[in-house]
Amino acid sequence: MADWDIKKLRILRTLEEQGTVTATAEALHMTPSAVSQQLTGLAKALGVTLLEAHGRRVRLTGAAQLVLRHAEEVFAQLERADAELLGYLQGDAGQVRVGAFSTAIPALVVPAVQELRRTHPGLSVVVREAEAEAAYELLAEGSVDLALSLAAHAPTPRDPKFSRVALLADPLDVALPAGHPLAGEPGLRLADLAGEPWIFGSSGPWSQITTTACENAGFVPERAHAAADWNAIWAMVAAGMGVALVPRMAMAGGIGALERGGSGERGRGGSGEQEQGPGHGGSGSGVALRVLSGDQPRRHVVAAVRRGSEGAPGLARVLAALRRAAVDQAPDEAGGEGPDWHTRTVQPG
């Protein structure tokens, strides 16, 4: 394959525009002899004659015109590459891979991606669902660029591999069967449910979060049924099989297809309304989602990147969009803009 030297091709193009070697040298701040040497070298590399005498001037040969036609395509592609590279360096282009646990995807990741599609359409976000703990493994091995996880299941903030930033303290509300005696109880506390049958996973992050929240309220929950899928948990609560803690972010994913009605406290914000879902499994019963006003438990959502990658503009844009989504999700619970990655850390919990 011939050696298509970009610098020499530009000199040839300038010669076509200027008409003489002298004018070309002046335009390019070169000496005429240097221009001649470069064009001679290009002709030798391509194996064709590029110039021919035309009186006291030179003119481009047919081979030179053919070379320039292809060179113009090369120049245009290089301009496009420069523009794309500039966009990448400014965070307007490129790809960011995000690993996130299931309830974070509809509540935080999807709104962030929708915003970025409007504001930075050249920036591609690839989402991979992963358990909270597994997200850090994916981050460490380089399979994702940013991980959304729970502080309770993340490595210590002193871990030298990662930089972390707090996104959201996600409140946990309690789901009770609609006809439960405590469904309309004013000032409901988690401790009031110590004697109830509970529904939560047999292992994993949610099991630990539920048991920890109940233990902090002064009791060990009796697990009546084990489930990890939120719709399954919701259906069992609706059927009167037990009670369960439900993160607000899970509600953003649409579990339970809630309808408002009745009295009591709303599941999102405690405005004085009770939220109930339609019947499940043919039982005709619904779900009352209650705010635990006295001892509201929370789970802390954090974002993390590999330490040293914090300055990548694309990552910064994705993080900023995630922060705005967190504020929209829970204005009083979000981490806000905050300081930089190195100093914005949270303690596990």
CSV table of C-alpha atoms in Angstrom, one decimal:
chain,number,residue,atom,x,y,z
A,1,MET,CA,0.0,0.0,0.0
A,2,ALA,CA,1.3,3.5,-0.9
A,3,ASP,CA,2.3,5.9,1.9
A,4,TRP,CA,-0.3,8.6,1.9
A,5,ASP,CA,1.5,11.3,4.0
A,6,ILE,CA,-1.2,13.8,5.2
A,7,LYS,CA,1.3,16.7,5.5
A,8,LYS,CA,2.5,16.2,2.0
A,9,LEU,CA,-1.0,15.8,0.7
A,10,ARG,CA,-1.9,19.2,2.2
A,11,ILE,CA,1.0,20.8,0.4
A,12,LEU,CA,-0.2,19.3,-2.9
A,13,ARG,CA,-3.7,20.7,-2.2
A,14,THR,CA,-2.3,24.1,-1.4
A,15,LEU,CA,-0.3,24.1,-4.7
A,16,GLU,CA,-3.5,23.4,-6.6
A,17,GLU,CA,-5.1,26.4,-4.8
A,18,GLN,CA,-2.2,28.8,-5.2
A,19,GLY,CA,-0.9,27.8,-8.6
A,20,THR,CA,2.8,28.2,-8.0
A,21,VAL,CA,5.5,26.7,-5.8
A,22,THR,CA,6.4,30.2,-4.6
A,23,ALA,CA,2.9,31.1,-3.6
A,24,THR,CA,2.5,27.7,-2.0
A,25,ALA,CA,5.6,28.2,0.1
A,26,GLU,CA,4.4,31.7,1.2
A,27,ALA,CA,1.0,30.3,2.2
A,28,LEU,CA,2.5,27.5,4.2
A,29,HIS,CA,5.5,29.5,5.7
A,30,MET,CA,8.0,27.2,3.9
A,31,THR,CA,10.8,27.8,1.5
A,32,PRO,CA,10.1,26.9,-2.2
A,33,SER,CA,12.9,24.3,-2.1
A,34,ALA,CA,11.2,22.6,0.9
A,35,VAL,CA,7.9,22.5,-0.9
A,36,SER,CA,9.6,20.9,-3.9
A,37,GLN,CA,11.3,18.4,-1.7
A,38,GLN,CA,8.0,17.4,0.0
A,39,LEU,CA,6.2,17.0,-3.3
A,40,THR,CA,9.1,15.0,-4.8
A,41,GLY,CA,8.9,12.7,-1.8
A,42,LEU,CA,5.2,12.3,-2.1
A,43,ALA,CA,5.5,11.4,-5.8
A,44,LYS,CA,8.1,8.8,-5.0
A,45,ALA,CA,6.0,7.3,-2.2
A,46,LEU,CA,2.9,7.0,-4.4
A,47,GLY,CA,4.9,5.9,-7.5
A,48,VAL,CA,3.3,8.5,-9.8
A,49,THR,CA,4.3,11.8,-11.4
A,50,LEU,CA,2.4,14.6,-9.7
A,51,LEU,CA,3.8,17.7,-11.5
A,52,GLU,CA,4.7,18.6,-15.0
A,53,ALA,CA,6.3,21.7,-16.5
A,54,HIS,CA,3.9,24.2,-18.1
A,55,GLY,CA,5.9,27.1,-19.4
A,56,ARG,CA,7.6,28.7,-16.4
A,57,ARG,CA,5.1,27.2,-14.0
A,58,VAL,CA,4.1,23.7,-13.0
A,59,ARG,CA,0.7,22.1,-13.2
A,60,LEU,CA,-0.8,19.0,-11.6
A,61,THR,CA,-0.9,15.8,-13.6
A,62,GLY,CA,-4.0,13.6,-14.0
A,63,ALA,CA,-2.6,11.3,-11.4
A,64,ALA,CA,-2.2,14.3,-9.0
A,65,GLN,CA,-5.9,15.2,-9.6
A,66,LEU,CA,-6.9,11.7,-8.8
A,67,VAL,CA,-4.8,11.7,-5.6
A,68,LEU,CA,-6.4,15.0,-4.5
A,69,ARG,CA,-10.0,13.7,-5.1
A,70,HIS,CA,-9.3,10.9,-2.6
A,71,ALA,CA,-7.3,13.2,-0.3
A,72,GLU,CA,-10.3,15.5,0.0
A,73,GLU,CA,-12.3,12.6,1.4
A,74,VAL,CA,-9.4,11.9,3.8
A,75,PHE,CA,-9.3,15.5,4.9
A,76,ALA,CA,-13.1,15.6,5.5
A,77,GLN,CA,-12.9,12.4,7.6
A,78,LEU,CA,-10.1,13.8,9.7
A,79,GLU,CA,-12.2,17.0,10.3
A,80,ARG,CA,-15.1,14.8,11.4
A,81,ALA,CA,-12.7,12.8,13.7
A,82,ASP,CA,-11.4,16.1,15.2
A,83,ALA,CA,-14.9,17.3,15.9
A,84,GLU,CA,-15.9,14.0,17.4
A,85,LEU,CA,-12.7,13.8,19.5
A,86,LEU,CA,-13.3,17.4,20.7
A,87,GLY,CA,-16.9,16.3,21.7
A,88,TYR,CA,-15.4,13.3,23.5
A,89,LEU,CA,-13.0,15.5,25.4
A,90,GLN,CA,-15.8,17.9,26.3
A,91,GLY,CA,-18.1,15.1,27.4
A,92,ASP,CA,-20.5,15.5,24.5
A,93,ALA,CA,-19.7,12.2,22.8
A,94,GLY,CA,-18.4,8.7,23.7
A,95,GLN,CA,-19.9,5.9,25.8
A,96,VAL,CA,-20.4,5.5,29.5
A,97,ARG,CA,-21.3,2.1,30.9
A,98,VAL,CA,-23.4,2.1,34.0
A,99,GLY,CA,-24.0,-0.8,36.3
A,100,ALA,CA,-27.0,-0.4,38.6
A,101,PHE,CA,-29.3,-2.4,40.9
A,102,SER,CA,-32.8,-3.0,39.7
A,103,THR,CA,-34.8,-0.3,41.6
A,104,ALA,CA,-32.2,2.4,40.7
A,105,ILE,CA,-32.7,1.9,37.0
A,106,PRO,CA,-36.3,3.3,36.6
A,107,ALA,CA,-35.9,5.8,39.4
A,108,LEU,CA,-32.5,7.3,38.6
A,109,VAL,CA,-30.8,5.8,35.5
A,110,VAL,CA,-33.7,6.1,33.0
A,111,PRO,CA,-34.5,9.7,33.8
A,112,ALA,CA,-30.8,10.5,33.6
A,113,VAL,CA,-30.5,8.8,30.2
A,114,GLN,CA,-33.6,10.6,28.9
A,115,GLU,CA,-32.1,14.0,29.9
A,116,LEU,CA,-28.8,13.2,28.3
A,117,ARG,CA,-30.5,12.1,25.1
A,118,ARG,CA,-32.0,15.6,24.9
A,119,THR,CA,-28.9,17.6,26.0
A,120,HIS,CA,-26.0,15.5,24.8
A,121,PRO,CA,-27.3,13.1,22.1
A,122,GLY,CA,-23.7,12.1,21.1
A,123,LEU,CA,-23.1,10.7,24.6
A,124,SER,CA,-24.2,7.0,24.7
A,125,VAL,CA,-25.1,5.4,28.1
A,126,VAL,CA,-25.1,1.6,28.2
A,127,VAL,CA,-27.0,0.2,31.2
A,128,ARG,CA,-26.3,-3.2,32.9
A,129,GLU,CA,-28.5,-4.4,35.7
A,130,ALA,CA,-26.5,-5.9,38.6
A,131,GLU,CA,-27.0,-6.6,42.3
A,132,ALA,CA,-25.7,-3.8,44.6
A,133,GLU,CA,-22.6,-5.8,45.6
A,134,ALA,CA,-21.9,-7.2,42.1
A,135,ALA,CA,-21.9,-3.6,40.6
A,136,TYR,CA,-18.6,-3.0,42.4
A,137,GLU,CA,-17.1,-6.2,41.0
A,138,LEU,CA,-18.1,-5.1,37.5
A,139,LEU,CA,-16.5,-1.7,38.2
A,140,ALA,CA,-13.3,-3.2,39.4
A,141,GLU,CA,-12.9,-5.5,36.4
A,142,GLY,CA,-13.6,-2.7,34.0
A,143,SER,CA,-16.9,-4.0,32.7
A,144,VAL,CA,-18.7,-0.8,33.7
A,145,ASP,CA,-17.5,2.8,34.1
A,146,LEU,CA,-19.9,3.9,36.9
A,147,ALA,CA,-21.7,1.8,39.5
A,148,LEU,CA,-24.8,2.6,41.4
A,149,SER,CA,-24.9,0.6,44.7
A,150,LEU,CA,-26.0,0.8,48.3
A,151,ALA,CA,-23.6,2.1,50.9
A,152,ALA,CA,-24.4,-0.8,53.2
A,153,HIS,CA,-23.1,-3.3,50.7
A,154,ALA,CA,-20.2,-1.3,49.2
A,155,PRO,CA,-16.5,-1.4,50.0
A,156,THR,CA,-15.2,1.0,52.6
A,157,PRO,CA,-14.7,4.6,51.5
A,158,ARG,CA,-11.0,4.0,52.2
A,159,ASP,CA,-10.8,1.4,49.4
A,160,PRO,CA,-8.1,2.8,47.1
A,161,LYS,CA,-9.7,1.4,44.0
A,162,PHE,CA,-12.9,3.5,44.0
A,163,SER,CA,-14.1,7.1,44.4
A,164,ARG,CA,-17.7,7.4,45.7
A,165,VAL,CA,-20.3,10.1,45.9
A,166,ALA,CA,-23.6,10.1,47.8
A,167,LEU,CA,-26.7,10.3,45.6
A,168,LEU,CA,-29.8,9.6,47.7
A,169,ALA,CA,-31.0,8.5,51.1
A,170,ASP,CA,-34.0,6.4,49.9
A,171,PRO,CA,-36.8,6.2,52.6
A,172,LEU,CA,-38.4,2.8,53.3
A,173,ASP,CA,-42.1,2.8,53.7
A,174,VAL,CA,-44.2,-0.1,54.9
A,175,ALA,CA,-46.7,-2.0,52.8
A,176,LEU,CA,-49.7,-3.5,54.7
A,177,PRO,CA,-52.8,-5.3,53.5
A,178,ALA,CA,-55.4,-2.6,53.0
A,179,GLY,CA,-57.7,-4.0,55.7
A,180,HIS,CA,-54.9,-4.3,58.3
A,181,PRO,CA,-55.9,-2.7,61.7
A,182,LEU,CA,-52.8,-0.5,61.5
A,183,ALA,CA,-53.3,0.7,57.9
A,184,GLY,CA,-54.9,3.9,59.2
A,185,GLU,CA,-53.0,4.2,62.4
A,186,PRO,CA,-51.8,7.8,63.0
A,187,GLY,CA,-48.1,8.2,63.5
A,188,LEU,CA,-47.3,4.6,62.6
A,189,ARG,CA,-43.8,3.4,63.7
A,190,LEU,CA,-41.8,0.4,62.6
A,191,ALA,CA,-41.8,-0.8,66.2
A,192,ASP,CA,-45.6,-1.1,66.0
A,193,LEU,CA,-45.2,-3.9,63.5
A,194,ALA,CA,-42.9,-6.1,65.7
A,195,GLY,CA,-45.5,-8.9,65.9
A,196,GLU,CA,-46.4,-9.0,62.2
A,197,PRO,CA,-45.4,-11.7,59.7
A,198,TRP,CA,-42.8,-10.2,57.4
A,199,ILE,CA,-42.0,-10.7,53.7
A,200,PHE,CA,-38.4,-10.2,52.5
A,201,GLY,CA,-35.6,-12.1,50.8
A,202,SER,CA,-33.9,-15.1,52.3
A,203,SER,CA,-30.5,-13.7,51.6
A,204,GLY,CA,-28.9,-10.7,49.8
A,205,PRO,CA,-28.9,-7.0,50.3
A,206,TRP,CA,-32.7,-6.5,50.9
A,207,SER,CA,-32.8,-9.2,53.6
A,208,GLN,CA,-30.0,-7.4,55.5
A,209,ILE,CA,-31.6,-4.0,55.0
A,210,THR,CA,-34.9,-5.2,56.4
A,211,THR,CA,-33.5,-7.1,59.4
A,212,THR,CA,-31.2,-4.2,60.2
A,213,ALA,CA,-34.0,-1.6,60.1
A,214,CYS,CA,-36.2,-3.8,62.3
A,215,GLU,CA,-33.4,-4.5,64.7
A,216,ASN,CA,-32.7,-0.7,65.0
A,217,ALA,CA,-36.4,-0.4,65.9
A,218,GLY,CA,-36.0,-2.9,68.7
A,219,PHE,CA,-37.1,-6.2,67.3
A,220,VAL,CA,-36.1,-9.1,65.0
A,221,PRO,CA,-38.6,-9.6,62.2
A,222,GLU,CA,-40.3,-12.9,61.8
A,223,ARG,CA,-40.0,-13.9,58.1
A,224,ALA,CA,-43.2,-15.6,57.0
A,225,HIS,CA,-42.4,-15.6,53.3
A,226,ALA,CA,-39.2,-15.1,51.2
A,227,ALA,CA,-39.2,-13.2,48.0
A,228,ALA,CA,-36.9,-10.8,46.1
A,229,ASP,CA,-39.2,-9.6,43.3
A,230,TRP,CA,-41.1,-6.5,44.3
A,231,ASN,CA,-44.2,-7.4,42.4
A,232,ALA,CA,-44.2,-10.8,44.1
A,233,ILE,CA,-43.8,-9.1,47.5
A,234,TRP,CA,-46.6,-6.6,46.6
A,235,ALA,CA,-48.9,-9.4,45.6
A,236,MET,CA,-48.4,-11.3,48.9
A,237,VAL,CA,-49.0,-8.2,50.9
A,238,ALA,CA,-52.2,-7.5,49.0
A,239,ALA,CA,-53.3,-11.1,49.7
A,240,GLY,CA,-52.9,-10.5,53.5
A,241,MET,CA,-49.9,-12.8,53.8
A,242,GLY,CA,-47.7,-10.3,55.7
A,243,VAL,CA,-46.1,-6.8,55.7
A,244,ALA,CA,-43.0,-5.6,54.0
A,245,LEU,CA,-40.6,-2.6,53.8
A,246,VAL,CA,-40.7,-1.0,50.3
A,247,PRO,CA,-38.1,1.6,49.1
A,248,ARG,CA,-39.5,4.7,47.5
A,249,MET,CA,-37.3,4.1,44.5
A,250,ALA,CA,-39.2,0.8,43.9
A,251,MET,CA,-42.4,2.7,43.6
A,252,ALA,CA,-40.8,4.8,40.8
A,253,GLY,CA,-40.7,1.5,38.9
A,254,GLY,CA,-44.4,1.2,39.1
A,255,ILE,CA,-44.9,-1.8,41.4
A,256,GLY,CA,-48.4,-2.3,42.7
A,257,ALA,CA,-50.0,0.1,40.2
A,258,LEU,CA,-51.1,2.3,43.1
A,259,GLU,CA,-54.4,4.1,43.2
A,260,ARG,CA,-55.2,6.7,45.9
A,261,GLY,CA,-58.0,6.4,48.2
A,262,GLY,CA,-59.1,6.1,51.8
A,263,SER,CA,-57.5,8.0,54.7
A,264,GLY,CA,-54.3,8.0,56.5
A,265,GLU,CA,-50.8,8.9,55.3
A,266,ARG,CA,-49.6,8.7,51.7
A,267,GLY,CA,-46.7,6.4,50.9
A,268,ARG,CA,-44.8,9.2,49.2
A,269,GLY,CA,-44.5,12.3,51.4
A,270,GLY,CA,-47.2,11.7,54.1
A,271,SER,CA,-49.7,14.2,52.8
A,272,GLY,CA,-52.6,12.7,54.6
A,273,GLU,CA,-53.7,10.2,51.9
A,274,GLN,CA,-53.4,6.5,51.9
A,275,GLU,CA,-52.3,4.7,48.7
A,276,GLN,CA,-53.9,1.4,47.9
A,277,GLY,CA,-53.3,-1.0,45.1
A,278,PRO,CA,-55.9,-3.1,43.2
A,279,GLY,CA,-56.5,-6.7,44.1
A,280,HIS,CA,-53.9,-9.3,43.3
A,281,GLY,CA,-54.3,-13.0,42.8
A,282,GLY,CA,-58.1,-12.7,42.7
A,283,SER,CA,-58.3,-11.7,46.4
A,284,GLY,CA,-59.8,-8.3,45.7
A,285,SER,CA,-57.7,-6.8,48.5
A,286,GLY,CA,-55.3,-3.9,48.0
A,287,VAL,CA,-52.2,-2.5,49.7
A,288,ALA,CA,-51.8,0.4,52.1
A,289,LEU,CA,-48.4,2.0,51.8
A,290,ARG,CA,-47.6,4.0,54.9
A,291,VAL,CA,-44.8,6.4,55.8
A,292,LEU,CA,-43.1,5.4,59.1
A,293,SER,CA,-43.2,8.9,60.6
A,294,GLY,CA,-41.6,8.1,63.9
A,295,ASP,CA,-38.7,5.9,62.9
A,296,GLN,CA,-38.3,6.1,59.2
A,297,PRO,CA,-35.5,3.8,58.0
A,298,ARG,CA,-33.5,4.6,54.9
A,299,ARG,CA,-31.0,3.0,52.5
A,300,HIS,CA,-28.2,5.1,51.1
A,301,VAL,CA,-27.5,5.0,47.4
A,302,VAL,CA,-24.0,5.8,46.2
A,303,ALA,CA,-22.3,6.2,42.8
A,304,ALA,CA,-18.8,5.0,42.3
A,305,VAL,CA,-16.1,5.1,39.7
A,306,ARG,CA,-12.6,3.7,39.5
A,307,ARG,CA,-10.3,6.1,41.2
A,308,GLY,CA,-8.5,8.3,38.7
A,309,SER,CA,-11.3,8.3,36.2
A,310,GLU,CA,-13.3,11.0,37.9
A,311,GLY,CA,-12.1,13.8,35.6
A,312,ALA,CA,-13.6,12.1,32.4
A,313,PRO,CA,-16.1,14.6,31.0
A,314,GLY,CA,-18.6,11.9,30.0
A,315,LEU,CA,-18.6,10.4,33.4
A,316,ALA,CA,-19.1,13.9,34.9
A,317,ARG,CA,-22.1,14.5,32.7
A,318,VAL,CA,-23.7,11.2,33.6
A,319,LEU,CA,-23.1,11.8,37.3
A,320,ALA,CA,-24.7,15.3,37.1
A,321,ALA,CA,-27.7,13.8,35.4
A,322,LEU,CA,-28.0,11.1,38.0
A,323,ARG,CA,-27.8,13.8,40.8
A,324,ARG,CA,-30.6,15.7,39.1
A,325,ALA,CA,-32.7,12.6,38.9
A,326,ALA,CA,-32.0,11.9,42.6
A,327,VAL,CA,-33.3,15.4,43.5
A,328,ASP,CA,-36.4,14.9,41.4
A,329,GLN,CA,-37.0,11.5,43.1
A,330,ALA,CA,-36.6,12.8,46.6
A,331,PRO,CA,-35.8,16.6,46.9
A,332,ASP,CA,-35.2,16.4,50.7
A,333,GLU,CA,-33.1,13.2,50.6
A,334,ALA,CA,-30.8,13.7,47.6
A,335,GLY,CA,-27.1,14.3,48.0
A,336,GLY,CA,-27.2,17.5,45.9
A,337,GLU,CA,-24.4,18.9,43.8
A,338,GLY,CA,-21.8,18.2,46.5
A,339,PRO,CA,-18.0,18.5,46.3
A,340,ASP,CA,-15.8,16.4,44.2
A,341,TRP,CA,-15.5,12.6,44.0
A,342,HIS,CA,-12.5,12.3,46.4
A,343,THR,CA,-14.2,14.1,49.3
A,344,ARG,CA,-17.9,13.3,48.8
A,345,THR,CA,-18.0,9.9,50.6
A,346,VAL,CA,-20.6,8.3,52.9
A,347,GLN,CA,-20.2,5.9,55.7
A,348,PRO,CA,-21.6,2.4,55.1
A,349,GLY,CA,-25.2,2.2,56.4
